[in-house]
Amino acid sequence: KRLSRPTETDDNMRAFAEKVFASETKDEQVRDEISLFDVAEDCPILHQEMAHHLHADDNAEKRKKLQRSRTMAAPQAAAAPVLVDTPTYLEVPDFQRVAIVGDYAAGVTMDDFESSCKGLYRALTIREKYMRLAYQHFPRTASQFLRQIEGNTFKVEDEVQPVFNAPPKDGEDPLGTSDLPENLGYVARMKDGLMYVYNDAAAADKHQPKDLPHPDYSTFIDDMNFLIALIAQGPTKTYTHRRLKFLMSKFNVHEMLNEMEELKELKMNPHRDFYNCRKVDTHIHAAACMNQKHLLRFIKRSYRVDADRVVHNLKGREVTMRELFESLNLHPYDLTVDSLDVHAGRQTFQRFDKFNAKYNPVGASELRDLYLKTENHISGEYFATIIKEVASDLEEAKYQYAEPRLSIYGCNPNEWGKLSSWFVKHRVFSPNLKWMIQVPRIYDIFRGRNFVPHFGKMLENIFLPVFQTTIDPQSNPELSIFLKHVTGFDSVDDESKHSGHMFSTKSPKPEEWDIVKNPSYTYYIYYMYANIAVLNQLRRQRGLNTFTFRPHCGEAGAITHLLAAFMTADNISHGLNLKKVSQETFFQ
């Protein structure tokens, strides 16, 4: 079942969106006049818009109507109170508050104000639609305002949220299989890059899928074209810039008036400071979860204990740890934090090649395979031990949690089984750890080496095992257990790499994408999100935990990356490019 399609974006908007996209994919130095500007402290928009406001023919009747609709009344005298509907969070007796009274749309024309607000309203409804479809977070406050605009009443029971597993109780085995659901007998198959679930094989042959909606492809393109056109509109950029400046100024005034009161309240709060309030690191790679000194100590300790143990296969020959280090002309005793060289410093900024090289201790990929891989000659034993030591430190600290990322590449369908087997075999569980699955965008490498025949096969290798395990958890109990501790999916790679492909209704289907060239970022994001949305609906029906989609986004690359994530992502990592564009408003 597909979602109902809204009013189609007209041809002019689609053409304009394509023109904006084309300008964004050019080099930074040759952007034309319709490209988005960088917001500077001395932004000239304010002065230009003020001059326009003074000379433009504004609609006085609209402005009076807007002023009459405001619930806040201006004070008539110094002693007269300001009449406002005070929210609960404002009822703080010792804090000073600033009330803004008067014309809410001062500084902009009413036509521009209405145009901006209508555009932002539709943008928020677009995001809400895709968040609800995939059972991801959408702010309750925003939902309440949207329902108010639509003339409806917000109901808490209509709110959707991800489904998480509760931590195991005392004495309960976190890796136990006694509570796995029974087999439903469904059949899962991929068609046009999307997973479908059928009652049986006969229904699959006739393509009669179960009622698990997925995002309509054409509607998704229309929504994205609307957002591209919206963020390039002058009134929207002006309004959002002024709004952000206002919010920042409002916070600065609050900080100036109430800083000492907040500090006083903080000091009076017993047994709570930065070190004993709960913190979660949601952006950490499992292969980098330890610090440099920890890794160095572990390498030296493992050499003292296992120097004569066979740990690696070097050019077809099994070698001991001593022989491995000798082949590298190294001795662990001589290693230091500096020679280990695994710290990502300033020199790796926007240099993805240098960043990846930092995962190789002493620049040796053999040591990365030995210590930082789940699949090697010793079945990832050292890697599991390091992670459990990090988890032990977190448990001892009590208030610190982490969400390490492990990779699934989509190269073959057995990756899930091997990863879950590593997890269960070494019991890499901690109440202070949850797990994310990151999918590198390296289809071009796999296709160049003939590992996969087309992009659709890569998607199938990523999602089909998870669907099959959701339908029949007993068929792969290790993967079923592992998925209980997974919270979401991530999409990672160098965003600055330009594919030259524009995601549109003319884009080939994943089964047709058989060239040795990577699809665009948006192409990856759409098919990742669409399959996660269907998977979440199936898992929720089964009473299993769902997954959030939280890709790396906004570190580099075009503005369309942020647009795609705004529509599909529960939240993002990085987001550095948000500072450059008025898209920033959507994520505030």
Short mmCIF file of N, CA, C and O in Angstrom, two decimals, residues 283-395:
data_model
loop_
_atom_site.label_atom_id
_atom_site.label_comp_id
_atom_site.label_asym_id
_atom_site.label_seq_id
_atom_site.Cartn_x
_atom_site.Cartn_y
_atom_site.Cartn_z
N HIS A 283 27.87 8.96 18.90
CA HIS A 283 28.65 9.04 17.66
C HIS A 283 30.06 8.51 17.93
O HIS A 283 31.00 9.28 18.13
N ILE A 284 30.16 7.20 17.97
CA ILE A 284 31.44 6.58 18.27
C ILE A 284 31.54 5.28 17.46
O ILE A 284 30.60 4.49 17.41
N HIS A 285 32.66 5.09 16.79
CA HIS A 285 32.89 3.87 16.01
C HIS A 285 33.51 2.83 16.92
O HIS A 285 34.42 3.13 17.71
N ALA A 286 33.05 1.60 16.81
CA ALA A 286 33.53 0.54 17.69
C ALA A 286 35.05 0.39 17.60
O ALA A 286 35.73 0.16 18.60
N ALA A 287 35.60 0.54 16.40
CA ALA A 287 37.05 0.39 16.23
C ALA A 287 37.83 1.57 16.78
O ALA A 287 39.06 1.56 16.78
N ALA A 288 37.12 2.59 17.26
CA ALA A 288 37.79 3.75 17.85
C ALA A 288 37.22 4.08 19.22
O ALA A 288 37.37 5.19 19.71
N CYS A 289 36.57 3.10 19.86
CA CYS A 289 35.92 3.39 21.15
C CYS A 289 36.94 3.48 22.28
O CYS A 289 36.64 4.05 23.33
N MET A 290 38.13 2.91 22.11
CA MET A 290 39.16 2.99 23.15
C MET A 290 40.05 4.21 22.89
O MET A 290 40.12 4.72 21.77
N ASN A 291 40.74 4.68 23.93
CA ASN A 291 41.70 5.75 23.70
C ASN A 291 43.05 5.17 23.28
O ASN A 291 43.27 3.94 23.31
N GLN A 292 43.97 6.04 22.89
CA GLN A 292 45.26 5.57 22.38
C GLN A 292 46.04 4.76 23.41
O GLN A 292 46.62 3.72 23.10
N LYS A 293 46.04 5.25 24.63
CA LYS A 293 46.81 4.57 25.68
C LYS A 293 46.23 3.20 25.97
O LYS A 293 46.98 2.23 26.22
N HIS A 294 44.92 3.08 25.96
CA HIS A 294 44.27 1.80 26.19
C HIS A 294 44.70 0.79 25.11
O HIS A 294 45.06 -0.36 25.42
N LEU A 295 44.64 1.20 23.86
CA LEU A 295 45.03 0.30 22.77
C LEU A 295 46.50 -0.09 22.88
O LEU A 295 46.86 -1.27 22.68
N LEU A 296 47.34 0.88 23.21
CA LEU A 296 48.77 0.59 23.35
C LEU A 296 49.02 -0.41 24.48
O LEU A 296 49.80 -1.37 24.32
N ARG A 297 48.37 -0.22 25.62
CA ARG A 297 48.53 -1.16 26.73
C ARG A 297 48.07 -2.56 26.34
O ARG A 297 48.70 -3.55 26.70
N PHE A 298 46.96 -2.64 25.62
CA PHE A 298 46.44 -3.95 25.24
C PHE A 298 47.39 -4.66 24.27
O PHE A 298 47.59 -5.88 24.37
N ILE A 299 47.96 -3.93 23.32
CA ILE A 299 48.91 -4.53 22.37
C ILE A 299 50.11 -5.10 23.12
O ILE A 299 50.55 -6.24 22.87
N LYS A 300 50.65 -4.34 24.04
CA LYS A 300 51.81 -4.81 24.80
C LYS A 300 51.45 -6.00 25.67
O LYS A 300 52.22 -6.97 25.78
N ARG A 301 50.29 -5.96 26.31
CA ARG A 301 49.88 -7.05 27.18
C ARG A 301 49.63 -8.33 26.37
O ARG A 301 50.04 -9.43 26.78
N SER A 302 48.98 -8.20 25.23
CA SER A 302 48.71 -9.38 24.41
C SER A 302 50.00 -10.00 23.89
O SER A 302 50.10 -11.23 23.76
N TYR A 303 51.02 -9.17 23.62
CA TYR A 303 52.30 -9.71 23.15
C TYR A 303 53.00 -10.48 24.27
O TYR A 303 53.60 -11.53 24.02
N ARG A 304 52.92 -9.97 25.48
CA ARG A 304 53.55 -10.68 26.60
C ARG A 304 52.90 -12.04 26.84
O ARG A 304 53.58 -13.02 27.15
N VAL A 305 51.58 -12.10 26.66
CA VAL A 305 50.84 -13.33 26.97
C VAL A 305 50.81 -14.29 25.78
O VAL A 305 50.95 -15.51 25.93
N ASP A 306 50.62 -13.75 24.56
CA ASP A 306 50.35 -14.60 23.39
C ASP A 306 51.41 -14.47 22.30
O ASP A 306 51.09 -14.59 21.11
N ALA A 307 52.65 -14.21 22.64
CA ALA A 307 53.68 -14.00 21.62
C ALA A 307 53.83 -15.20 20.71
O ALA A 307 54.11 -15.06 19.51
N ASP A 308 53.66 -16.40 21.23
CA ASP A 308 53.85 -17.61 20.42
C ASP A 308 52.54 -18.20 19.92
O ASP A 308 52.50 -19.33 19.42
N ARG A 309 51.45 -17.45 20.04
CA ARG A 309 50.15 -17.93 19.55
C ARG A 309 49.99 -17.60 18.07
O ARG A 309 50.33 -16.51 17.61
N VAL A 310 49.44 -18.53 17.30
CA VAL A 310 49.14 -18.28 15.89
C VAL A 310 47.93 -17.35 15.81
O VAL A 310 46.84 -17.71 16.26
N VAL A 311 48.15 -16.16 15.26
CA VAL A 311 47.10 -15.15 15.29
C VAL A 311 46.77 -14.56 13.93
O VAL A 311 45.80 -13.79 13.80
N HIS A 312 47.54 -14.88 12.90
CA HIS A 312 47.34 -14.19 11.62
C HIS A 312 47.73 -15.09 10.46
O HIS A 312 48.57 -15.99 10.62
N ASN A 313 47.10 -14.84 9.33
CA ASN A 313 47.45 -15.54 8.10
C ASN A 313 48.16 -14.56 7.18
O ASN A 313 47.53 -13.66 6.63
N LEU A 314 49.47 -14.70 7.04
CA LEU A 314 50.28 -13.75 6.27
C LEU A 314 50.69 -14.38 4.95
O LEU A 314 51.51 -15.30 4.91
N LYS A 315 50.08 -13.93 3.86
CA LYS A 315 50.38 -14.42 2.52
C LYS A 315 50.23 -15.94 2.44
O LYS A 315 51.09 -16.65 1.91
N GLY A 316 49.14 -16.44 3.02
CA GLY A 316 48.87 -17.86 2.95
C GLY A 316 49.58 -18.71 3.98
O GLY A 316 49.44 -19.94 3.98
N ARG A 317 50.31 -18.07 4.87
CA ARG A 317 51.07 -18.81 5.89
C ARG A 317 50.64 -18.35 7.28
O ARG A 317 50.56 -17.15 7.55
N GLU A 318 50.32 -19.31 8.15
CA GLU A 318 49.95 -18.98 9.52
C GLU A 318 51.19 -18.56 10.30
O GLU A 318 52.22 -19.25 10.28
N VAL A 319 51.09 -17.40 10.99
CA VAL A 319 52.23 -16.87 11.73
C VAL A 319 51.82 -16.57 13.16
O VAL A 319 50.64 -16.30 13.45
N THR A 320 52.77 -16.62 14.07
CA THR A 320 52.53 -16.25 15.45
C THR A 320 52.60 -14.73 15.59
O THR A 320 53.03 -14.02 14.66
N MET A 321 52.21 -14.23 16.76
CA MET A 321 52.26 -12.79 16.98
C MET A 321 53.70 -12.29 16.91
O MET A 321 53.98 -11.21 16.38
N ARG A 322 54.65 -13.08 17.42
CA ARG A 322 56.06 -12.68 17.37
C ARG A 322 56.52 -12.55 15.92
O ARG A 322 57.17 -11.56 15.54
N GLU A 323 56.15 -13.51 15.10
CA GLU A 323 56.56 -13.48 13.69
C GLU A 323 55.88 -12.33 12.95
O GLU A 323 56.46 -11.73 12.04
N LEU A 324 54.64 -12.04 13.32
CA LEU A 324 53.93 -10.93 12.68
C LEU A 324 54.63 -9.61 12.95
O LEU A 324 54.86 -8.81 12.03
N PHE A 325 54.99 -9.36 14.21
CA PHE A 325 55.68 -8.10 14.54
C PHE A 325 57.06 -8.05 13.90
O PHE A 325 57.53 -6.98 13.49
N GLU A 326 57.75 -9.20 13.80
CA GLU A 326 59.06 -9.21 13.15
C GLU A 326 58.95 -8.89 11.67
O GLU A 326 59.81 -8.20 11.11
N SER A 327 57.87 -9.36 11.03
CA SER A 327 57.68 -9.04 9.61
C SER A 327 57.43 -7.55 9.39
O SER A 327 57.67 -7.03 8.31
N LEU A 328 56.93 -6.89 10.43
CA LEU A 328 56.69 -5.44 10.36
C LEU A 328 57.86 -4.63 10.89
O LEU A 328 57.77 -3.39 10.94
N ASN A 329 58.95 -5.33 11.28
CA ASN A 329 60.13 -4.66 11.86
C ASN A 329 59.75 -3.84 13.08
O ASN A 329 60.20 -2.70 13.25
N LEU A 330 58.89 -4.41 13.93
CA LEU A 330 58.41 -3.72 15.12
C LEU A 330 58.59 -4.61 16.33
O LEU A 330 58.67 -5.85 16.22
N HIS A 331 58.64 -3.97 17.50
CA HIS A 331 58.55 -4.68 18.77
C HIS A 331 57.64 -3.86 19.67
O HIS A 331 57.81 -2.65 19.81
N PRO A 332 56.64 -4.50 20.29
CA PRO A 332 55.69 -3.73 21.10
C PRO A 332 56.36 -2.90 22.19
O PRO A 332 55.81 -1.85 22.58
N TYR A 333 57.51 -3.33 22.69
CA TYR A 333 58.18 -2.57 23.75
C TYR A 333 58.56 -1.18 23.27
O TYR A 333 58.58 -0.22 24.05
N ASP A 334 58.85 -1.04 21.97
CA ASP A 334 59.30 0.25 21.42
C ASP A 334 58.14 1.17 21.04
O ASP A 334 58.36 2.33 20.69
N LEU A 335 56.91 0.65 21.07
CA LEU A 335 55.77 1.46 20.65
C LEU A 335 55.44 2.52 21.69
O LEU A 335 55.54 2.28 22.90
N THR A 336 55.00 3.69 21.21
CA THR A 336 54.52 4.77 22.07
C THR A 336 53.19 5.26 21.51
O THR A 336 52.78 4.88 20.40
N VAL A 337 52.53 6.11 22.25
CA VAL A 337 51.28 6.69 21.77
C VAL A 337 51.52 7.45 20.47
O VAL A 337 50.70 7.40 19.54
N ASP A 338 52.65 8.14 20.37
CA ASP A 338 52.94 8.91 19.16
C ASP A 338 53.23 8.00 17.97
O ASP A 338 52.77 8.26 16.85
N SER A 339 54.01 6.94 18.18
CA SER A 339 54.32 6.06 17.06
C SER A 339 53.11 5.22 16.65
O SER A 339 53.01 4.79 15.50
N LEU A 340 52.18 4.99 17.57
CA LEU A 340 50.96 4.26 17.23
C LEU A 340 50.16 5.03 16.19
O LEU A 340 49.55 4.46 15.29
N ASP A 341 50.11 6.37 16.32
CA ASP A 341 49.55 7.27 15.31
C ASP A 341 48.11 6.91 14.95
O ASP A 341 47.76 6.72 13.78
N VAL A 342 47.26 6.82 15.96
CA VAL A 342 45.84 6.53 15.71
C VAL A 342 44.94 7.68 16.14
O VAL A 342 43.73 7.51 16.27
N HIS A 343 45.52 8.85 16.37
CA HIS A 343 44.74 10.01 16.81
C HIS A 343 44.35 10.85 15.61
O HIS A 343 45.21 11.27 14.83
N ALA A 344 43.05 11.08 15.43
CA ALA A 344 42.55 11.90 14.32
C ALA A 344 42.60 13.36 14.74
O ALA A 344 41.71 13.85 15.43
N GLY A 345 43.64 14.04 14.33
CA GLY A 345 43.82 15.43 14.72
C GLY A 345 43.33 16.39 13.65
O GLY A 345 42.52 16.05 12.78
N ARG A 346 43.86 17.60 13.71
CA ARG A 346 43.41 18.65 12.81
C ARG A 346 43.72 18.33 11.35
O ARG A 346 43.02 18.76 10.44
N GLN A 347 44.79 17.57 11.12
CA GLN A 347 45.20 17.29 9.75
C GLN A 347 44.23 16.37 9.02
O GLN A 347 44.30 16.22 7.79
N THR A 348 43.31 15.73 9.75
CA THR A 348 42.34 14.83 9.10
C THR A 348 41.03 15.53 8.77
O THR A 348 40.13 14.90 8.23
N PHE A 349 40.90 16.82 9.08
CA PHE A 349 39.64 17.52 8.86
C PHE A 349 39.33 17.56 7.36
O PHE A 349 40.12 18.05 6.55
N GLN A 350 38.16 17.02 6.99
CA GLN A 350 37.70 16.93 5.61
C GLN A 350 38.69 16.19 4.71
O GLN A 350 38.75 16.42 3.51
N ARG A 351 39.50 15.32 5.31
CA ARG A 351 40.39 14.43 4.55
C ARG A 351 40.04 13.00 4.93
O ARG A 351 40.60 12.42 5.85
N PHE A 352 39.06 12.43 4.23
CA PHE A 352 38.55 11.12 4.59
C PHE A 352 39.61 10.04 4.41
O PHE A 352 39.62 9.05 5.14
N ASP A 353 40.51 10.22 3.45
CA ASP A 353 41.56 9.23 3.24
C ASP A 353 42.51 9.17 4.44
O ASP A 353 42.87 8.09 4.92
N LYS A 354 42.89 10.34 4.96
CA LYS A 354 43.76 10.37 6.14
C LYS A 354 43.03 9.87 7.38
O LYS A 354 43.61 9.22 8.24
N PHE A 355 41.74 10.17 7.47
CA PHE A 355 40.95 9.73 8.61
C PHE A 355 40.91 8.20 8.67
O PHE A 355 41.09 7.59 9.72
N ASN A 356 40.65 7.55 7.53
CA ASN A 356 40.60 6.09 7.50
C ASN A 356 41.95 5.47 7.82
O ASN A 356 42.02 4.40 8.43
N ALA A 357 43.03 6.14 7.41
CA ALA A 357 44.37 5.60 7.67
C ALA A 357 44.67 5.57 9.17
O ALA A 357 45.50 4.77 9.61
N LYS A 358 44.00 6.41 9.94
CA LYS A 358 44.25 6.45 11.38
C LYS A 358 43.75 5.19 12.10
O LYS A 358 44.05 4.99 13.26
N TYR A 359 42.95 4.38 11.41
CA TYR A 359 42.49 3.13 12.02
C TYR A 359 43.56 2.04 11.96
O TYR A 359 43.36 0.96 12.51
N ASN A 360 44.67 2.29 11.26
CA ASN A 360 45.76 1.32 11.15
C ASN A 360 46.85 1.66 12.16
O ASN A 360 47.59 2.62 11.96
N PRO A 361 46.97 0.91 13.26
CA PRO A 361 48.05 1.20 14.23
C PRO A 361 49.41 1.11 13.57
O PRO A 361 49.71 0.16 12.84
N VAL A 362 50.23 2.10 13.77
CA VAL A 362 51.57 2.22 13.18
C VAL A 362 51.49 2.17 11.65
O VAL A 362 52.47 1.84 10.98
N GLY A 363 50.32 2.47 11.10
CA GLY A 363 50.15 2.43 9.65
C GLY A 363 50.11 1.03 9.07
O GLY A 363 50.19 0.87 7.84
N ALA A 364 49.98 0.00 9.92
CA ALA A 364 50.00 -1.38 9.46
C ALA A 364 48.59 -1.95 9.45
O ALA A 364 47.96 -2.09 10.51
N SER A 365 48.09 -2.32 8.28
CA SER A 365 46.74 -2.89 8.18
C SER A 365 46.67 -4.25 8.86
O SER A 365 45.59 -4.68 9.29
N GLU A 366 47.83 -4.95 8.97
CA GLU A 366 47.84 -6.25 9.64
C GLU A 366 47.45 -6.12 11.11
O GLU A 366 46.74 -6.98 11.66
N LEU A 367 47.88 -5.04 11.75
CA LEU A 367 47.53 -4.84 13.16
C LEU A 367 46.06 -4.44 13.31
O LEU A 367 45.42 -4.79 14.30
N ARG A 368 45.55 -3.74 12.32
CA ARG A 368 44.11 -3.44 12.35
C ARG A 368 43.30 -4.72 12.23
O ARG A 368 42.30 -4.90 12.95
N ASP A 369 43.69 -5.61 11.32
CA ASP A 369 42.99 -6.88 11.18
C ASP A 369 43.05 -7.69 12.47
O ASP A 369 42.09 -8.37 12.83
N LEU A 370 44.17 -7.63 13.16
CA LEU A 370 44.35 -8.45 14.36
C LEU A 370 43.58 -7.91 15.55
O LEU A 370 42.96 -8.67 16.29
N TYR A 371 43.62 -6.59 15.73
CA TYR A 371 43.08 -6.00 16.97
C TYR A 371 41.72 -5.32 16.81
O TYR A 371 41.00 -5.15 17.80
N LEU A 372 41.36 -4.91 15.59
CA LEU A 372 40.17 -4.07 15.44
C LEU A 372 39.16 -4.63 14.45
O LEU A 372 38.35 -3.88 13.89
N LYS A 373 39.18 -5.94 14.22
CA LYS A 373 38.23 -6.56 13.30
C LYS A 373 37.47 -7.68 14.01
O LYS A 373 38.01 -8.37 14.88
N THR A 374 36.21 -7.85 13.60
CA THR A 374 35.40 -8.93 14.17
C THR A 374 35.63 -10.25 13.45
O THR A 374 35.29 -11.31 13.97
N GLU A 375 36.20 -10.18 12.26
CA GLU A 375 36.39 -11.38 11.45
C GLU A 375 37.87 -11.51 11.09
O GLU A 375 38.37 -10.79 10.22
N ASN A 376 38.60 -12.39 11.77
CA ASN A 376 40.01 -12.62 11.49
C ASN A 376 40.39 -14.04 11.91
O ASN A 376 39.52 -14.87 12.18
N HIS A 377 41.68 -14.30 12.02
CA HIS A 377 42.14 -15.66 12.30
C HIS A 377 41.75 -16.13 13.70
O HIS A 377 41.64 -17.34 13.94
N ILE A 378 41.55 -15.21 14.62
CA ILE A 378 41.18 -15.57 16.00
C ILE A 378 39.73 -15.19 16.30
O ILE A 378 39.35 -15.00 17.45
N SER A 379 38.93 -15.05 15.24
CA SER A 379 37.48 -14.79 15.36
C SER A 379 37.17 -13.51 16.14
O SER A 379 36.17 -13.44 16.87
N GLY A 380 38.02 -12.48 15.99
CA GLY A 380 37.75 -11.19 16.61
C GLY A 380 37.86 -11.18 18.12
O GLY A 380 37.27 -10.32 18.78
N GLU A 381 38.65 -12.11 18.69
CA GLU A 381 38.74 -12.22 20.14
C GLU A 381 39.33 -10.97 20.77
O GLU A 381 38.81 -10.48 21.79
N TYR A 382 40.42 -10.45 20.20
CA TYR A 382 41.06 -9.27 20.79
C TYR A 382 40.14 -8.05 20.72
O TYR A 382 40.05 -7.27 21.67
N PHE A 383 39.45 -7.89 19.60
CA PHE A 383 38.53 -6.76 19.46
C PHE A 383 37.42 -6.82 20.49
O PHE A 383 37.07 -5.82 21.13
N ALA A 384 36.87 -8.01 20.69
CA ALA A 384 35.81 -8.18 21.69
C ALA A 384 36.33 -7.88 23.09
O ALA A 384 35.64 -7.24 23.90
N THR A 385 37.55 -8.31 23.38
CA THR A 385 38.12 -8.07 24.70
C THR A 385 38.32 -6.58 24.96
O THR A 385 38.02 -6.08 26.06
N ILE A 386 38.81 -5.86 23.96
CA ILE A 386 39.00 -4.42 24.11
C ILE A 386 37.67 -3.72 24.37
O ILE A 386 37.56 -2.88 25.28
N ILE A 387 36.64 -4.07 23.61
CA ILE A 387 35.33 -3.43 23.78
C ILE A 387 34.77 -3.74 25.17
O ILE A 387 34.18 -2.86 25.84
N LYS A 388 34.95 -4.97 25.64
CA LYS A 388 34.44 -5.32 26.97
C LYS A 388 35.20 -4.57 28.07
O LYS A 388 34.61 -4.23 29.10
N GLU A 389 36.47 -4.29 27.85
CA GLU A 389 37.22 -3.48 28.81
C GLU A 389 36.71 -2.05 28.83
O GLU A 389 36.57 -1.43 29.90
N VAL A 390 36.41 -1.50 27.65
CA VAL A 390 35.83 -0.16 27.58
C VAL A 390 34.47 -0.14 28.27
O VAL A 390 34.14 0.78 29.04
N ALA A 391 33.66 -1.17 28.02
CA ALA A 391 32.34 -1.26 28.65
C ALA A 391 32.46 -1.37 30.17
O ALA A 391 31.66 -0.79 30.91
N SER A 392 33.47 -2.10 30.64
CA SER A 392 33.69 -2.22 32.08
C SER A 392 34.01 -0.86 32.70
O SER A 392 33.52 -0.54 33.80
N ASP A 393 34.80 -0.05 32.00
CA ASP A 393 35.08 1.31 32.48
C ASP A 393 33.82 2.15 32.55
O ASP A 393 33.62 2.93 33.50
N LEU A 394 32.95 1.99 31.56
CA LEU A 394 31.70 2.75 31.55
C LEU A 394 30.79 2.32 32.70
O LEU A 394 30.15 3.15 33.36
N GLU A 395 30.73 1.02 32.96
CA GLU A 395 29.91 0.53 34.06
C GLU A 395 30.43 1.01 35.40
O GLU A 395 29.64 1.33 36.30
#
